[in-house]
PDB file of C-alpha atoms and ligand atoms in Angstrom:
ATOM      1  CA  MET A   1      -0.021   0.161  -0.065  1.00  0.00           C
ATOM      2  CA  ARG A   2       1.214   3.303  -1.178  1.00  0.00           C
ATOM      3  CA  ARG A   3       0.078   6.705  -0.038  1.00  0.00           C
ATOM      4  CA  GLU A   4       0.117   9.881  -1.944  1.00  0.00           C
ATOM      5  CA  GLN A   5      -1.552  13.126  -0.765  1.00  0.00           C
ATOM      6  CA  LEU A   6      -2.911  14.448  -4.370  1.00  0.00           C
ATOM      7  CA  THR A   7      -4.323  17.384  -2.611  1.00  0.00           C
ATOM      8  CA  PRO A   8      -5.373  18.626   1.016  1.00  0.00           C
ATOM      9  CA  HIS A   9      -8.697  17.078   0.469  1.00  0.00           C
ATOM     10  CA  LEU A  10      -7.817  13.710  -1.457  1.00  0.00           C
ATOM     11  CA  VAL A  11      -5.420  10.763  -0.830  1.00  0.00           C
ATOM     12  CA  ARG A  12      -4.343   8.549  -3.431  1.00  0.00           C
ATOM     13  CA  LEU A  13      -4.025   4.964  -2.217  1.00  0.00           C
ATOM     14  CA  THR A  14      -2.148   2.416  -4.549  1.00  0.00           C
ATOM     15  CA  LEU A  15      -2.718  -1.171  -3.518  1.00  0.00           C
ATOM     16  CA  GLY A  16      -0.911  -3.915  -5.191  1.00  0.00           C
ATOM     17  CA  GLY A  17       0.678  -7.544  -4.059  1.00  0.00           C
ATOM     18  CA  PRO A  18      -0.323 -11.028  -4.668  1.00  0.00           C
ATOM     19  CA  GLY A  19      -3.420 -10.885  -3.130  1.00  0.00           C
ATOM     20  CA  LEU A  20      -4.708  -8.902  -6.256  1.00  0.00           C
ATOM     21  CA  ALA A  21      -3.554 -11.886  -8.301  1.00  0.00           C
ATOM     22  CA  SER A  22      -7.531 -12.868  -8.587  1.00  0.00           C
ATOM     23  CA  PHE A  23      -8.785  -9.248  -9.130  1.00  0.00           C
ATOM     24  CA  ALA A  24     -11.348  -9.062 -12.004  1.00  0.00           C
ATOM     25  CA  SER A  25     -12.077  -5.532 -13.130  1.00  0.00           C
ATOM     26  CA  THR A  26     -15.502  -5.451 -14.722  1.00  0.00           C
ATOM     27  CA  GLY A  27     -14.219  -2.435 -16.885  1.00  0.00           C
ATOM     28  CA  ILE A  28     -17.313  -0.257 -15.894  1.00  0.00           C
ATOM     29  CA  PRO A  29     -15.754   3.306 -15.531  1.00  0.00           C
ATOM     30  CA  ASP A  30     -17.693   3.895 -12.098  1.00  0.00           C
ATOM     31  CA  GLU A  31     -17.059   0.364 -10.565  1.00  0.00           C
ATOM     32  CA  TRP A  32     -16.054   0.207  -7.006  1.00  0.00           C
ATOM     33  CA  VAL A  33     -15.093  -1.862  -4.301  1.00  0.00           C
ATOM     34  CA  GLY A  34     -16.119  -2.201  -0.433  1.00  0.00           C
ATOM     35  CA  VAL A  35     -13.283  -1.859   1.306  1.00  0.00           C
ATOM     36  CA  VAL A  36     -12.418  -3.140   5.343  1.00  0.00           C
ATOM     37  CA  VAL A  37      -9.310  -1.444   7.007  1.00  0.00           C
ATOM     38  CA  PRO A  38      -7.473  -3.169   9.440  1.00  0.00           C
ATOM     39  CA  ASP A  39      -9.162  -3.906  12.744  1.00  0.00           C
ATOM     40  CA  GLN A  40     -12.555  -2.977  11.479  1.00  0.00           C
ATOM     41  CA  PHE A  41     -15.330  -5.060  10.456  1.00  0.00           C
ATOM     42  CA  GLN A  42     -17.307  -2.292   8.669  1.00  0.00           C
ATOM     43  CA  SER A  43     -16.677  -1.742   4.946  1.00  0.00           C
ATOM     44  CA  ARG A  44     -16.563   1.468   3.052  1.00  0.00           C
ATOM     45  CA  TYR A  45     -17.069   1.759  -0.882  1.00  0.00           C
ATOM     46  CA  TYR A  46     -14.524   3.156  -3.138  1.00  0.00           C
ATOM     47  CA  THR A  47     -14.557   3.676  -6.715  1.00  0.00           C
ATOM     48  CA  VAL A  48     -11.497   2.017  -8.744  1.00  0.00           C
ATOM     49  CA  ARG A  49      -9.863   5.082 -10.082  1.00  0.00           C
ATOM     50  CA  SER A  50      -7.778   2.582 -12.051  1.00  0.00           C
ATOM     51  CA  TRP A  51      -6.494  -0.695 -12.491  1.00  0.00           C
ATOM     52  CA  ASN A  52      -3.642  -1.773 -14.630  1.00  0.00           C
ATOM     53  CA  GLY A  53      -3.320  -5.280 -13.982  1.00  0.00           C
ATOM     54  CA  ALA A  54      -1.212  -5.374 -10.693  1.00  0.00           C
ATOM     55  CA  GLU A  55      -2.029  -2.113  -8.908  1.00  0.00           C
ATOM     56  CA  LEU A  56      -5.311  -0.699  -7.987  1.00  0.00           C
ATOM     57  CA  LEU A  57      -5.770   3.125  -7.510  1.00  0.00           C
ATOM     58  CA  LEU A  58      -8.164   4.278  -5.060  1.00  0.00           C
ATOM     59  CA  ASP A  59      -8.494   7.873  -4.269  1.00  0.00           C
ATOM     60  CA  VAL A  60     -10.014   8.659  -0.660  1.00  0.00           C
ATOM     61  CA  VAL A  61     -11.996  11.712   0.356  1.00  0.00           C
ATOM     62  CA  VAL A  62     -10.545  12.902   3.939  1.00  0.00           C
ATOM     63  CA  HIS A  63     -13.582  14.174   5.873  1.00  0.00           C
ATOM     64  CA  ASP A  64     -13.528  15.726   9.500  1.00  0.00           C
ATOM     65  CA  VAL A  65     -14.044  12.406  11.065  1.00  0.00           C
ATOM     66  CA  GLY A  66     -14.742   8.796   9.743  1.00  0.00           C
ATOM     67  CA  LEU A  67     -13.619   5.268   9.872  1.00  0.00           C
ATOM     68  CA  VAL A  68     -11.411   5.082   6.572  1.00  0.00           C
ATOM     69  CA  THR A  69     -10.646   8.930   6.964  1.00  0.00           C
ATOM     70  CA  GLU A  70      -8.958   8.601  10.359  1.00  0.00           C
ATOM     71  CA  TRP A  71      -6.864   5.190   9.153  1.00  0.00           C
ATOM     72  CA  VAL A  72      -5.937   7.368   5.843  1.00  0.00           C
ATOM     73  CA  ALA A  73      -4.807  10.247   8.059  1.00  0.00           C
ATOM     74  CA  ARG A  74      -2.329   7.735  10.086  1.00  0.00           C
ATOM     75  CA  ASP A  75       0.017   5.586   8.718  1.00  0.00           C
ATOM     76  CA  CYS A  76      -1.713   3.256   6.711  1.00  0.00           C
ATOM     77  CA  VAL A  77       1.374   2.697   4.415  1.00  0.00           C
ATOM     78  CA  GLY A  78       2.415  -1.068   4.127  1.00  0.00           C
ATOM     79  CA  GLN A  79      -1.084  -2.553   5.660  1.00  0.00           C
ATOM     80  CA  THR A  80      -3.017  -5.011   4.380  1.00  0.00           C
ATOM     81  CA  VAL A  81      -6.830  -4.252   3.627  1.00  0.00           C
ATOM     82  CA  THR A  82      -9.724  -6.770   2.210  1.00  0.00           C
ATOM     83  CA  ILE A  83     -11.426  -5.617  -0.728  1.00  0.00           C
ATOM     84  CA  THR A  84     -14.687  -6.922  -2.198  1.00  0.00           C
ATOM     85  CA  ASP A  85     -15.355  -7.949  -5.883  1.00  0.00           C
ATOM     86  CA  PRO A  86     -15.762  -4.635  -8.185  1.00  0.00           C
ATOM     87  CA  ARG A  87     -19.333  -3.602  -9.242  1.00  0.00           C
ATOM     88  CA  GLY A  88     -20.016  -0.750 -11.642  1.00  0.00           C
ATOM     89  CA  SER A  89     -23.540   0.494 -12.734  1.00  0.00           C
ATOM     90  CA  PHE A  90     -22.628   2.991 -15.624  1.00  0.00           C
ATOM     91  CA  ALA A  91     -24.387   1.698 -18.535  1.00  0.00           C
ATOM     92  CA  LEU A  92     -24.206   4.038 -21.688  1.00  0.00           C
ATOM     93  CA  PRO A  93     -26.973   3.665 -24.153  1.00  0.00           C
ATOM     94  CA  ASP A  94     -25.914   2.914 -27.722  1.00  0.00           C
ATOM     95  CA  GLU A  95     -27.937   6.069 -28.842  1.00  0.00           C
ATOM     96  CA  ALA A  96     -26.464   8.468 -26.387  1.00  0.00           C
ATOM     97  CA  ALA A  97     -25.026  11.410 -28.298  1.00  0.00           C
ATOM     98  CA  TRP A  98     -23.786  13.016 -24.975  1.00  0.00           C
ATOM     99  CA  VAL A  99     -22.812  12.664 -21.477  1.00  0.00           C
ATOM    100  CA  LEU A 100     -23.437  14.893 -18.425  1.00  0.00           C
ATOM    101  CA  LEU A 101     -21.732  13.972 -15.216  1.00  0.00           C
ATOM    102  CA  VAL A 102     -22.461  15.599 -11.934  1.00  0.00           C
ATOM    103  CA  GLY A 103     -21.044  14.761  -8.324  1.00  0.00           C
ATOM    104  CA  ASP A 104     -18.981  16.106  -5.258  1.00  0.00           C
ATOM    105  CA  LEU A 105     -15.430  15.112  -4.384  1.00  0.00           C
ATOM    106  CA  THR A 106     -16.411  11.696  -3.659  1.00  0.00           C
ATOM    107  CA  ALA A 107     -17.633  11.226  -7.322  1.00  0.00           C
ATOM    108  CA  MET A 108     -14.639  12.670  -8.933  1.00  0.00           C
ATOM    109  CA  PRO A 109     -12.790   9.366  -9.024  1.00  0.00           C
ATOM    110  CA  ALA A 110     -15.518   8.183 -11.018  1.00  0.00           C
ATOM    111  CA  MET A 111     -16.170  11.010 -13.095  1.00  0.00           C
ATOM    112  CA  ALA A 112     -12.486  11.237 -14.001  1.00  0.00           C
ATOM    113  CA  ARG A 113     -12.450   7.619 -15.055  1.00  0.00           C
ATOM    114  CA  ILE A 114     -15.818   7.859 -17.211  1.00  0.00           C
ATOM    115  CA  ALA A 115     -14.761  10.834 -18.964  1.00  0.00           C
ATOM    116  CA  GLU A 116     -11.178   9.240 -19.808  1.00  0.00           C
ATOM    117  CA  THR A 117     -13.277   6.125 -21.214  1.00  0.00           C
ATOM    118  CA  VAL A 118     -16.432   7.029 -22.632  1.00  0.00           C
ATOM    119  CA  PRO A 119     -16.087   7.412 -26.808  1.00  0.00           C
ATOM    120  CA  THR A 120     -13.839  10.532 -27.824  1.00  0.00           C
ATOM    121  CA  ASP A 121     -16.747  11.810 -29.966  1.00  0.00           C
ATOM    122  CA  LEU A 122     -18.978  12.183 -27.221  1.00  0.00           C
ATOM    123  CA  PRO A 123     -19.215  15.321 -25.718  1.00  0.00           C
ATOM    124  CA  VAL A 124     -18.768  15.280 -21.875  1.00  0.00           C
ATOM    125  CA  ARG A 125     -19.932  18.014 -19.821  1.00  0.00           C
ATOM    126  CA  ILE A 126     -18.971  17.707 -15.962  1.00  0.00           C
ATOM    127  CA  TRP A 127     -20.481  19.884 -12.664  1.00  0.00           C
ATOM    128  CA  ALA A 128     -18.190  19.276  -9.635  1.00  0.00           C
ATOM    129  CA  GLU A 129     -19.228  20.627  -6.321  1.00  0.00           C
ATOM    130  CA  VAL A 130     -15.688  20.097  -4.640  1.00  0.00           C
ATOM    131  CA  PRO A 131     -14.146  22.593  -1.770  1.00  0.00           C
ATOM    132  CA  ASP A 132     -11.300  23.810  -3.632  1.00  0.00           C
ATOM    133  CA  ALA A 133     -11.486  23.726  -7.573  1.00  0.00           C
ATOM    134  CA  GLU A 134      -7.741  24.995  -7.764  1.00  0.00           C
ATOM    135  CA  GLU A 135      -6.554  21.963  -6.343  1.00  0.00           C
ATOM    136  CA  LEU A 136      -8.092  19.825  -8.777  1.00  0.00           C
ATOM    137  CA  ARG A 137      -7.560  22.148 -11.550  1.00  0.00           C
ATOM    138  CA  SER A 138      -3.644  22.298 -10.836  1.00  0.00           C
ATOM    139  CA  CYS A 139      -3.116  18.668 -10.516  1.00  0.00           C
ATOM    140  CA  GLY A 140      -5.054  18.134 -13.704  1.00  0.00           C
ATOM    141  CA  TYR A 141      -7.488  15.545 -11.851  1.00  0.00           C
ATOM    142  CA  LEU A 142     -10.035  15.711 -14.758  1.00  0.00           C
ATOM    143  CA  PRO A 143      -9.209  15.077 -18.605  1.00  0.00           C
ATOM    144  CA  GLY A 144      -9.248  17.840 -20.460  1.00  0.00           C
ATOM    145  CA  ARG A 145     -11.696  16.950 -23.127  1.00  0.00           C
ATOM    146  CA  ALA A 146     -14.546  17.311 -20.462  1.00  0.00           C
ATOM    147  CA  ASP A 147     -16.314  20.720 -20.234  1.00  0.00           C
ATOM    148  CA  VAL A 148     -16.217  21.330 -16.309  1.00  0.00           C
ATOM    149  CA  THR A 149     -18.268  23.672 -14.425  1.00  0.00           C
ATOM    150  CA  TRP A 150     -16.851  24.030 -10.755  1.00  0.00           C
ATOM    151  CA  LEU A 151     -19.499  24.429  -7.918  1.00  0.00           C
ATOM    152  CA  ALA A 152     -18.114  25.229  -4.319  1.00  0.00           C
ATOM    153  CA  SER A 153     -19.230  22.846  -1.528  1.00  0.00           C
ATOM    154  CA  PRO A 154     -20.996  25.084   0.825  1.00  0.00           C
ATOM    155  CA  ALA A 155     -19.744  23.299   4.040  1.00  0.00           C
ATOM    156  CA  GLU A 156     -18.583  19.879   5.041  1.00  0.00           C
ATOM    157  CA  GLY A 157     -21.596  17.968   5.241  1.00  0.00           C
ATOM    158  CA  ALA A 158     -23.698  20.079   3.065  1.00  0.00           C
ATOM    159  CA  SER A 159     -24.463  19.738  -0.786  1.00  0.00           C
ATOM    160  CA  GLU A 160     -26.367  22.141  -3.366  1.00  0.00           C
ATOM    161  CA  LEU A 161     -26.174  19.561  -6.344  1.00  0.00           C
ATOM    162  CA  ALA A 162     -30.046  19.026  -6.671  1.00  0.00           C
ATOM    163  CA  THR A 163     -30.604  22.591  -7.276  1.00  0.00           C
ATOM    164  CA  ALA A 164     -27.680  22.842  -9.568  1.00  0.00           C
ATOM    165  CA  VAL A 165     -29.260  19.974 -11.588  1.00  0.00           C
ATOM    166  CA  GLU A 166     -32.493  21.725 -11.752  1.00  0.00           C
ATOM    167  CA  ALA A 167     -30.590  24.669 -13.563  1.00  0.00           C
ATOM    168  CA  ILE A 168     -28.966  22.564 -16.061  1.00  0.00           C
ATOM    169  CA  ASP A 169     -29.472  23.774 -19.738  1.00  0.00           C
ATOM    170  CA  TRP A 170     -29.893  20.197 -21.009  1.00  0.00           C
ATOM    171  CA  PRO A 171     -28.378  19.255 -24.563  1.00  0.00           C
ATOM    172  CA  GLU A 172     -30.781  18.634 -27.745  1.00  0.00           C
ATOM    173  CA  GLY A 173     -31.230  14.818 -28.253  1.00  0.00           C
ATOM    174  CA  ASP A 174     -30.162  11.726 -26.479  1.00  0.00           C
ATOM    175  CA  GLY A 175     -27.605  11.082 -23.963  1.00  0.00           C
ATOM    176  CA  TYR A 176     -26.930   9.513 -20.653  1.00  0.00           C
ATOM    177  CA  PHE A 177     -26.557  11.328 -17.140  1.00  0.00           C
ATOM    178  CA  TRP A 178     -24.381  10.127 -14.440  1.00  0.00           C
ATOM    179  CA  MET A 179     -24.563  11.359 -10.732  1.00  0.00           C
ATOM    180  CA  ALA A 180     -23.353  10.778  -7.381  1.00  0.00           C
ATOM    181  CA  GLY A 181     -23.199  12.423  -3.833  1.00  0.00           C
ATOM    182  CA  GLU A 182     -25.146  12.769  -0.635  1.00  0.00           C
ATOM    183  CA  SER A 183     -28.054  10.400  -0.626  1.00  0.00           C
ATOM    184  CA  ALA A 184     -30.929  13.090   0.368  1.00  0.00           C
ATOM    185  CA  GLN A 185     -29.861  15.083  -2.602  1.00  0.00           C
ATOM    186  CA  MET A 186     -29.996  12.283  -4.734  1.00  0.00           C
ATOM    187  CA  ARG A 187     -33.337  11.364  -3.967  1.00  0.00           C
ATOM    188  CA  ALA A 188     -34.327  14.690  -4.973  1.00  0.00           C
ATOM    189  CA  VAL A 189     -32.503  14.552  -8.181  1.00  0.00           C
ATOM    190  CA  ARG A 190     -34.123  11.202  -9.309  1.00  0.00           C
ATOM    191  CA  LYS A 191     -37.646  12.946  -8.654  1.00  0.00           C
ATOM    192  CA  HIS A 192     -36.740  16.012 -10.678  1.00  0.00           C
ATOM    193  CA  LEU A 193     -35.386  13.551 -13.430  1.00  0.00           C
ATOM    194  CA  MET A 194     -38.571  11.452 -13.269  1.00  0.00           C
ATOM    195  CA  ARG A 195     -41.252  14.031 -13.196  1.00  0.00           C
ATOM    196  CA  VAL A 196     -39.742  17.289 -14.501  1.00  0.00           C
ATOM    197  CA  ARG A 197     -37.246  16.206 -16.961  1.00  0.00           C
ATOM    198  CA  ARG A 198     -39.338  12.839 -17.790  1.00  0.00           C
ATOM    199  CA  LEU A 199     -36.286  10.951 -18.616  1.00  0.00           C
ATOM    200  CA  PRO A 200     -36.675   6.992 -19.267  1.00  0.00           C
ATOM    201  CA  SER A 201     -34.576   5.073 -16.646  1.00  0.00           C
ATOM    202  CA  PRO A 202     -31.894   3.823 -19.095  1.00  0.00           C
ATOM    203  CA  ALA A 203     -31.096   7.319 -19.526  1.00  0.00           C
ATOM    204  CA  TYR A 204     -29.523   8.202 -16.230  1.00  0.00           C
ATOM    205  CA  ASP A 205     -27.857   6.502 -13.130  1.00  0.00           C
ATOM    206  CA  VAL A 206     -28.238   8.523  -9.719  1.00  0.00           C
ATOM    207  CA  MET A 207     -26.621   7.068  -6.793  1.00  0.00           C
ATOM    208  CA  GLY A 208     -26.461   7.764  -3.098  1.00  0.00           C
ATOM    209  CA  TYR A 209     -22.641   7.667  -2.022  1.00  0.00           C
ATOM    210  CA  TRP A 210     -22.964   8.973   1.538  1.00  0.00           C
ATOM    211  CA  ARG A 211     -25.203  10.189   4.134  1.00  0.00           C
ATOM    212  CA  ALA A 212     -24.969  13.845   5.616  1.00  0.00           C
ATOM    213  CA  GLY A 213     -25.259  14.289   9.432  1.00  0.00           C
ATOM    214  CA  THR A 214     -24.942  10.800  10.907  1.00  0.00           C
ATOM    215  CA  LYS A 215     -24.276  10.959  14.635  1.00  0.00           C
ATOM    216  CA  ARG A 216     -23.574   7.360  14.832  1.00  0.00           C
ATOM    217  CA  GLN A 217     -22.450   5.283  11.739  1.00  0.00           C
ATOM    218  CA  PRO A 218     -25.059   2.719  10.560  1.00  0.00           C
ATOM    219  CA  ARG A 219     -24.084  -0.592   9.419  1.00  0.00           C
ATOM    220  CA  ALA A 220     -22.997  -0.277   5.988  1.00  0.00           C
ATOM    221  CA  VAL A 221     -25.416  -1.408   3.167  1.00  0.00           C
ATOM    222  CA  ASP A 222     -23.303  -3.381   0.551  1.00  0.00           C
ATOM    223  CA  PRO A 223     -24.351  -1.737  -2.669  1.00  0.00           C
ATOM    224  CA  GLY A 224     -23.032  -4.741  -4.773  1.00  0.00           C
ATOM    225  CA  LEU A 225     -25.391  -6.928  -2.824  1.00  0.00           C
ATOM    226  CA  VAL A 226     -28.444  -4.700  -3.784  1.00  0.00           C
ATOM    227  CA  TRP A 227     -27.161  -4.121  -7.127  1.00  0.00           C
ATOM    228  CA  ARG A 228     -27.020  -8.272  -7.843  1.00  0.00           C
ATOM    229  CA  ALA A 229     -30.489  -8.637  -6.387  1.00  0.00           C
ATOM    230  CA  GLY A 230     -31.773  -5.760  -8.027  1.00  0.00           C
ATOM    231  CA  LYS A 231     -30.417  -6.856 -11.481  1.00  0.00           C
ATOM    232  CA  ALA A 232     -31.333 -10.706 -10.997  1.00  0.00           C
ATOM    233  CA  ALA A 233     -34.745  -9.371 -10.421  1.00  0.00           C
ATOM    234  CA  GLY A 234     -34.920  -7.446 -13.588  1.00  0.00           C
ATOM    235  CA  HIS A 235     -35.220  -4.128 -11.854  1.00  0.00           C
ATOM    236  CA  SER A 236     -33.816  -0.799 -13.498  1.00  0.00           C
ATOM    237  CA  ASP A 237     -30.629   0.964 -12.214  1.00  0.00           C
ATOM    238  CA  GLU A 238     -33.018   3.681 -10.735  1.00  0.00           C
ATOM    239  CA  GLN A 239     -35.208   1.154  -8.852  1.00  0.00           C
ATOM    240  CA  ILE A 240     -31.937  -0.480  -7.643  1.00  0.00           C
ATOM    241  CA  TRP A 241     -30.477   2.868  -6.284  1.00  0.00           C
ATOM    242  CA  SER A 242     -34.162   3.379  -4.618  1.00  0.00           C
ATOM    243  CA  THR A 243     -33.638   0.179  -2.752  1.00  0.00           C
ATOM    244  CA  TYR A 244     -30.099   0.866  -2.059  1.00  0.00           C
ATOM    245  CA  ASP A 245     -31.134   4.563  -0.031  1.00  0.00           C
ATOM    246  CA  ARG A 246     -34.126   2.933   1.378  1.00  0.00           C
ATOM    247  CA  ALA A 247     -31.734   0.242   2.831  1.00  0.00           C
ATOM    248  CA  GLN A 248     -29.407   2.866   4.194  1.00  0.00           C
ATOM    249  CA  GLU A 249     -32.399   4.624   5.569  1.00  0.00           C
ATOM    250  CA  THR A 250     -33.308   1.908   7.704  1.00  0.00           C
ATOM    251  CA  ALA A 251     -29.761   1.242   8.740  1.00  0.00           C
ATOM    252  CA  GLN A 252     -29.561   4.858   9.846  1.00  0.00           C
ATOM    253  CA  GLN A 253     -32.755   4.834  12.009  1.00  0.00           C
ATOM    254  CA  GLU A 254     -31.590   1.305  13.514  1.00  0.00           C
ATOM    255  CA  ALA A 255     -28.315   3.543  14.492  1.00  0.00           C
ATOM    256  CA  ASP A 256     -30.293   6.348  15.783  1.00  0.00           C
ATOM    257  CA  GLN A 257     -32.328   4.388  18.033  1.00  0.00           C
TER     258      GLN A 257
HETATM  259  C1  FAD B 301     -20.319   3.047  -4.897  1.00  0.00           C
HETATM  260  C2  FAD B 301     -19.674   4.139  -4.092  1.00  0.00           C
HETATM  261  C3  FAD B 301     -18.441   4.879  -4.330  1.00  0.00           C
HETATM  262  C4  FAD B 301     -17.359   5.698  -3.758  1.00  0.00           C
HETATM  263  N1  FAD B 301     -16.527   6.024  -4.225  1.00  0.00           N
HETATM  264  C5  FAD B 301     -15.818   6.745  -3.415  1.00  0.00           C
HETATM  265  C6  FAD B 301     -14.738   7.186  -3.518  1.00  0.00           C
HETATM  266  O1  FAD B 301     -14.122   6.954  -4.930  1.00  0.00           O
HETATM  267  N2  FAD B 301     -13.763   8.284  -3.144  1.00  0.00           N
HETATM  268  C7  FAD B 301     -14.304   8.465  -1.941  1.00  0.00           C
HETATM  269  O2  FAD B 301     -13.669   9.231  -1.184  1.00  0.00           O
HETATM  270  N3  FAD B 301     -15.591   8.306  -1.505  1.00  0.00           N
HETATM  271  C8  FAD B 301     -16.135   7.124  -2.430  1.00  0.00           C
HETATM  272  N4  FAD B 301     -17.642   6.850  -1.540  1.00  0.00           N
HETATM  273  C9  FAD B 301     -18.242   7.568  -0.667  1.00  0.00           C
HETATM  274  C10 FAD B 301     -17.551   6.910   0.751  1.00  0.00           C
HETATM  275  O3  FAD B 301     -17.709   5.519   0.840  1.00  0.00           O
HETATM  276  C11 FAD B 301     -18.127   7.625   2.078  1.00  0.00           C
HETATM  277  O4  FAD B 301     -18.058   8.908   1.973  1.00  0.00           O
HETATM  278  C12 FAD B 301     -17.690   6.754   3.166  1.00  0.00           C
HETATM  279  O5  FAD B 301     -18.875   7.254   4.534  1.00  0.00           O
HETATM  280  C13 FAD B 301     -16.302   7.344   3.669  1.00  0.00           C
HETATM  281  O6  FAD B 301     -15.971   6.526   4.671  1.00  0.00           O
HETATM  282  P1  FAD B 301     -15.280   7.383   6.262  1.00  0.00           P
HETATM  283  O7  FAD B 301     -14.830   5.752   6.973  1.00  0.00           O
HETATM  284  O8  FAD B 301     -14.135   8.306   5.663  1.00  0.00           O
HETATM  285  O9  FAD B 301     -16.275   7.985   7.007  1.00  0.00           O
HETATM  286  P2  FAD B 301     -17.903   7.626   7.648  1.00  0.00           P
HETATM  287  O10 FAD B 301     -17.119   6.769   9.166  1.00  0.00           O
HETATM  288  O11 FAD B 301     -18.361   6.762   6.502  1.00  0.00           O
HETATM  289  O12 FAD B 301     -18.428   8.740   8.019  1.00  0.00           O
HETATM  290  C14 FAD B 301     -18.131   9.541   9.226  1.00  0.00           C
HETATM  291  C15 FAD B 301     -18.610  10.947   9.145  1.00  0.00           C
HETATM  292  O13 FAD B 301     -18.497  11.802   7.916  1.00  0.00           O
HETATM  293  C16 FAD B 301     -19.692  12.115   7.224  1.00  0.00           C
HETATM  294  N5  FAD B 301     -19.002  11.766   5.706  1.00  0.00           N
HETATM  295  C17 FAD B 301     -18.953  10.716   4.997  1.00  0.00           C
HETATM  296  N6  FAD B 301     -18.872  10.915   3.754  1.00  0.00           N
HETATM  297  C18 FAD B 301     -18.879  12.322   3.730  1.00  0.00           C
HETATM  298  C19 FAD B 301     -18.802  13.288   2.165  1.00  0.00           C
HETATM  299  N7  FAD B 301     -18.614  12.589   1.163  1.00  0.00           N
HETATM  300  N8  FAD B 301     -18.865  14.584   2.775  1.00  0.00           N
HETATM  301  C20 FAD B 301     -19.102  14.958   3.879  1.00  0.00           C
HETATM  302  N9  FAD B 301     -19.237  14.145   4.977  1.00  0.00           N
HETATM  303  C21 FAD B 301     -18.975  13.029   4.925  1.00  0.00           C
HETATM  304  C22 FAD B 301     -20.647  11.215   7.536  1.00  0.00           C
HETATM  305  O14 FAD B 301     -21.890  11.540   7.524  1.00  0.00           O
HETATM  306  C23 FAD B 301     -20.029  10.898   9.102  1.00  0.00           C
HETATM  307  O15 FAD B 301     -20.540  12.074  10.127  1.00  0.00           O
HETATM  308  C24 FAD B 301     -18.569   6.128  -2.653  1.00  0.00           C
HETATM  309  C25 FAD B 301     -19.354   5.364  -2.048  1.00  0.00           C
HETATM  310  C26 FAD B 301     -20.060   4.517  -2.812  1.00  0.00           C
HETATM  311  C27 FAD B 301     -21.519   4.053  -2.499  1.00  0.00           C
END
């Protein structure tokens, strides 16, 4: 395990070693793994920023507090973590003529990988809500092909991405909308896409990546399990992520009792 401080808010972990011999990337650009850090049982989910057949890169946002946050801030170098099989949900329709990506700092690894991998003839627009845009611009975090609108994060634990989505001037024709961030904001965005934009569910993918304002951490709900069960039942991405949000809410209510 190597550790590199990319920006004051973002740490890159490079995982390697024989334990990754059986790692099989899905190739889906928003694929994630569950990570269990030493001496812990709860997992947290992180996007595979890249995989080169030998090394796996995870870009971890450092919050005020948090299980992985605190482990990353301590000396994590050389330690061994457990990761789950990767899963991804980005599903670009064949007819898509453009791609819109919206997210906060935790979504940056996925947005960067998506922008790097979608066909070069597709215009990619990104709205990124981050604490300090200059940090990310100066390290060239997003590929140059993307047309990026930087939005300032209001404060740790807050987000105004749902409002930003309502203000989007949508391109003509068919495309694909991908978004990730705080779960309550994502629920509001799904409603907007369904009721106002009237997008068919294959045209978008909106994922709750984390929950704001939790005093105690609920048990982690594995998005991979929810994803597999939903796919097996023939559910749409939108139904699957709504189920995931509900499962997180239930876990939160249990933790609050
Ligand atoms: C599919 C998926 C992919 C993800 N990919 C990434 C990724 O590549 N990089 C990444 O950094 N995160 C990613 N996340 C989000 C990450 O799993 C959560 O932010 C996680 O809670 C962080 O764990 P922690 O142990 O540091 O904090 P926790 O112990 O989970 O939380 C501690 C406190 O921090 C708050 N908190 C948690 N996340 C945030 C946040 N984003 N902003 C502000 N406050 C927060 C909580 O509300 C809580 O009060 C992803 C999540 C999912 C579901």
